[in-house]
Coordinates of C-alpha atoms in Angstrom, one line a residue:
Chain A
X3 CA -14.1 -107.3 -95.5
X4 CA -11.7 -104.6 -94.4
X5 CA -9.7 -106.7 -91.8
X6 CA -6.6 -104.8 -90.9
X7 CA -6.0 -101.5 -92.6
X8 CA -2.9 -99.3 -92.6
X9 CA -2.2 -95.7 -93.7
X10 CA -0.2 -94.4 -95.4
X11 CA 1.0 -97.0 -97.9
X12 CA 4.2 -95.0 -98.7
X13 CA 6.0 -92.2 -96.9
X14 CA 9.4 -90.5 -97.3
X15 CA 10.7 -88.7 -94.2
X16 CA 13.7 -86.5 -93.6
X17 CA 16.1 -87.3 -90.8
X18 CA 14.7 -85.9 -87.5
X19 CA 11.1 -85.7 -88.7
X20 CA 8.3 -87.4 -86.8
X21 CA 5.2 -89.3 -88.1
X22 CA 2.4 -91.6 -87.0
X23 CA 1.6 -94.8 -88.8
X24 CA -2.1 -95.6 -88.5
X25 CA -3.5 -99.1 -88.0
X26 CA -7.2 -100.1 -87.6
X27 CA -8.8 -103.5 -87.4
X28 CA -12.6 -104.2 -87.6
X29 CA -12.5 -107.9 -86.4
X30 CA -12.8 -107.0 -82.7
X31 CA -9.5 -108.6 -82.0
X32 CA -7.9 -108.0 -78.6
X33 CA -4.3 -108.3 -79.6
X34 CA -2.5 -106.0 -82.0
X35 CA 1.1 -105.9 -83.1
X36 CA 3.6 -103.8 -85.0
X37 CA 6.4 -105.4 -87.0
X38 CA 9.1 -104.1 -89.2
X39 CA 10.6 -105.9 -92.2
X40 CA 14.0 -104.9 -93.4
X41 CA 14.9 -105.8 -97.0
X42 CA 15.4 -109.6 -97.5
X43 CA 14.6 -110.3 -93.9
X44 CA 11.8 -111.7 -91.8
X45 CA 9.6 -109.6 -89.6
X46 CA 10.6 -108.3 -86.2
X47 CA 8.2 -107.3 -83.5
X48 CA 8.3 -103.7 -82.4
X49 CA 5.4 -103.4 -79.9
X50 CA 2.3 -105.2 -79.1
X51 CA -1.0 -104.6 -77.2
X52 CA -3.2 -107.1 -75.4
X53 CA -6.1 -104.7 -75.2
X54 CA -7.1 -101.1 -74.9
X55 CA -4.8 -99.2 -72.6
X56 CA -2.2 -102.0 -72.4
X57 CA 1.0 -102.1 -74.5
X58 CA 4.4 -103.7 -74.2
X59 CA 7.7 -103.8 -76.0
X60 CA 8.7 -106.4 -78.5
X61 CA 12.1 -107.2 -79.9
X62 CA 13.1 -103.8 -81.5
X63 CA 11.2 -101.0 -79.7
X64 CA 13.8 -98.3 -79.7
X65 CA 12.8 -95.2 -81.6
X66 CA 9.1 -96.0 -81.5
X67 CA 6.1 -95.3 -79.3
X68 CA 2.6 -96.8 -79.3
X69 CA -0.8 -96.2 -77.7
X70 CA -4.0 -98.1 -77.7
X71 CA -6.9 -96.0 -76.7
X72 CA -9.5 -98.2 -78.4
X73 CA -9.8 -101.8 -79.4
X74 CA -9.8 -100.9 -83.1
X75 CA -6.8 -98.6 -83.4
X76 CA -3.1 -99.1 -82.7
X77 CA -1.0 -96.2 -84.0
X78 CA 2.8 -96.4 -84.1
X79 CA 4.7 -93.1 -83.6
X80 CA 8.2 -92.5 -84.9
X81 CA 10.0 -89.6 -83.2
X82 CA 13.2 -88.2 -84.7
X83 CA 13.3 -90.5 -87.7
X84 CA 16.7 -92.1 -88.6
X85 CA 17.8 -93.9 -91.8
X86 CA 17.9 -97.1 -89.8
X87 CA 14.1 -96.9 -89.6
X88 CA 13.8 -97.3 -93.3
X89 CA 11.7 -100.4 -93.5
X90 CA 8.3 -101.8 -94.3
X91 CA 6.0 -101.7 -91.3
X92 CA 3.2 -104.2 -90.8
X93 CA 0.4 -104.0 -88.3
X94 CA -1.3 -107.3 -87.3
X95 CA -4.1 -108.5 -85.0
X96 CA -5.3 -111.7 -83.4
X97 CA -8.3 -112.5 -81.4
X98 CA -6.3 -113.6 -78.4
X99 CA -2.6 -114.1 -77.6
X100 CA -2.7 -117.9 -77.5
X101 CA -0.1 -119.9 -79.4
X102 CA -2.9 -121.2 -81.6
X103 CA -4.2 -117.8 -82.6
X104 CA -3.5 -116.7 -86.2
X105 CA -2.3 -113.2 -86.7
X106 CA -3.8 -111.3 -89.6
X107 CA -1.7 -108.6 -91.3
X108 CA -2.4 -105.3 -92.9
X109 CA -1.0 -104.4 -96.3
X110 CA 2.1 -102.6 -94.9
X111 CA 3.6 -99.1 -94.9
X112 CA 6.8 -98.6 -96.8
X113 CA 8.8 -95.9 -95.1
X114 CA 12.0 -94.3 -96.3
X115 CA 14.1 -92.0 -94.2
X116 CA 16.6 -89.8 -96.1
Chain B
X25 CA 14.7 -118.2 -76.6
X26 CA 12.8 -119.4 -79.6
X27 CA 14.3 -119.5 -83.1
X28 CA 13.1 -120.3 -86.6
X29 CA 15.5 -121.3 -89.3
X30 CA 14.7 -121.5 -93.0
X31 CA 17.8 -122.7 -94.8
X32 CA 16.7 -122.2 -98.4
X33 CA 17.1 -118.6 -99.5
X34 CA 15.7 -119.3 -102.9
X35 CA 14.2 -122.2 -104.8
X36 CA 12.9 -123.0 -108.3
X37 CA 10.1 -125.4 -109.1
X38 CA 8.5 -126.4 -112.4
X39 CA 4.9 -125.5 -112.8
X40 CA 2.6 -128.4 -111.7
X41 CA 5.3 -130.0 -109.7
X42 CA 5.3 -130.3 -105.9
X43 CA 7.8 -128.4 -103.7
X44 CA 8.9 -128.6 -100.1
X45 CA 10.0 -125.5 -98.2
X46 CA 12.1 -126.3 -95.1
X47 CA 11.6 -124.9 -91.6
X48 CA 13.2 -125.9 -88.4
X49 CA 12.5 -124.4 -85.0
X50 CA 13.8 -124.4 -81.5
X51 CA 11.8 -124.0 -78.4
X52 CA 11.7 -125.5 -74.9
X53 CA 8.0 -124.8 -74.6
X54 CA 5.7 -127.9 -74.9
X55 CA 2.9 -125.7 -76.2
X56 CA 3.5 -123.8 -79.4
X57 CA 2.0 -123.0 -82.8
X58 CA 3.7 -123.1 -86.2
X59 CA 2.5 -120.9 -89.1
X60 CA 3.3 -120.3 -92.7
X61 CA 2.8 -117.0 -94.5
X62 CA 3.1 -116.1 -98.1
X63 CA 4.4 -112.7 -99.2
X64 CA 3.9 -112.0 -102.9
X65 CA 5.7 -109.2 -104.7
X66 CA 2.8 -106.8 -103.7
X67 CA 4.0 -107.1 -100.1
X68 CA 1.1 -108.2 -98.1
X69 CA 1.4 -111.1 -95.6
X70 CA -1.1 -113.9 -96.4
X71 CA -1.7 -116.6 -93.8
X72 CA -1.5 -120.1 -95.3
X73 CA -1.6 -122.8 -92.7
X74 CA -1.2 -123.5 -89.0
X75 CA 0.0 -126.5 -87.0
X76 CA -0.3 -126.9 -83.2
X77 CA 2.3 -128.7 -81.2
X78 CA -0.3 -131.1 -79.8
X79 CA -2.0 -131.8 -83.1
X80 CA -1.7 -135.4 -84.0
X81 CA -2.3 -135.0 -87.7
X82 CA -0.4 -132.9 -90.2
X83 CA -2.4 -129.8 -91.2
X84 CA -3.7 -129.4 -94.7
X85 CA -5.3 -126.4 -96.5
X86 CA -6.1 -127.1 -100.2
X87 CA -2.8 -127.4 -102.0
X88 CA -0.8 -126.6 -98.9
X89 CA 0.2 -129.2 -96.3
X90 CA 2.5 -129.0 -93.4
X91 CA 4.9 -131.9 -92.8
X92 CA 5.2 -131.7 -89.0
X93 CA 8.0 -133.8 -87.5
X94 CA 8.0 -132.9 -83.8
X95 CA 11.0 -135.0 -82.7
X96 CA 13.1 -133.4 -85.4
X97 CA 11.6 -130.0 -84.7
X98 CA 10.7 -129.4 -88.3
X99 CA 7.6 -128.0 -89.9
X100 CA 8.1 -128.1 -93.7
X101 CA 5.5 -126.6 -96.1
X102 CA 4.6 -128.7 -99.0
X103 CA 2.9 -127.1 -102.0
X104 CA 1.4 -129.5 -104.5
X105 CA 0.8 -128.8 -108.2
X106 CA 2.7 -125.5 -108.2
X107 CA 1.2 -122.6 -110.0
X108 CA 2.8 -119.5 -111.4
X109 CA 0.9 -117.5 -108.7
X110 CA 2.8 -119.4 -106.0
X111 CA 5.9 -117.4 -106.8
X112 CA 6.5 -115.4 -103.6
X113 CA 8.5 -115.2 -100.4
X114 CA 7.4 -117.8 -97.8
X115 CA 7.9 -117.3 -94.1
X116 CA 7.7 -119.8 -91.3
X117 CA 6.8 -118.5 -87.9
X118 CA 6.2 -119.8 -84.4
X119 CA 4.4 -118.7 -81.3
X120 CA 5.2 -120.3 -77.9
X121 CA 3.8 -119.8 -74.5
X122 CA 7.2 -119.2 -72.8
X123 CA 7.9 -116.4 -75.3
X124 CA 4.8 -114.5 -74.4
X125 CA 3.1 -116.0 -77.4
X126 CA 4.9 -113.6 -79.6
X127 CA 5.3 -114.5 -83.3
X128 CA 8.9 -115.2 -84.3
X129 CA 9.7 -115.3 -88.0
X130 CA 12.3 -117.1 -90.0
X131 CA 14.3 -115.4 -92.7
X132 CA 12.1 -116.6 -95.5
X133 CA 12.4 -118.6 -98.7
X134 CA 11.9 -117.1 -102.1
X135 CA 10.0 -119.6 -104.4
X136 CA 10.1 -119.1 -108.1
X137 CA 7.8 -121.2 -110.3
X138 CA 8.9 -121.8 -113.8
X139 CA 6.4 -122.2 -116.7

């Protein structure tokens, strides 16, 4: 069972470079999310999507962009990487956006910006 | 705004003993869900247990149970018969309707199980 998959697992970027973090889910979930986790901290929501073609900002969206062209994929784009974006990035999905719905997480991408 | 507080940065427990991880929350929404996730050293987030605000009984999943005290706004995780593999970070999280059903996380508790 694949669930939520993320690529790459690790990446080192130089300041000012750009990259796309990939996320795919095979559970036919409507909702997808991107979080970042800074060392020793909980997760913070960057962006989320309620379905193909619909995205919205979370708590910490600055410096990131997303798109959702299909139900399965929800890539996160970093433009002009900065050291403050060094973090672990998690993608998650849930069937719906109800308060009762469990979010299932991918394995994470560890990003370092030097 | 909703908020999750985990006041125990780190805890030790002896193998085979029970341990309680504290979580308090703040929301004005009558409809919300409370979740616990485990994050082992490998980094993935593993869903453990869920409690709905309207659920009458405390949730249980195997060795995990959630001590839900609605009036005190607490949702403590109880792990019975601790195992070495329980050593990990544990995060409490909440979703509430008035916050767009977005998941808000606490700062986590690092649990270390001693042999």
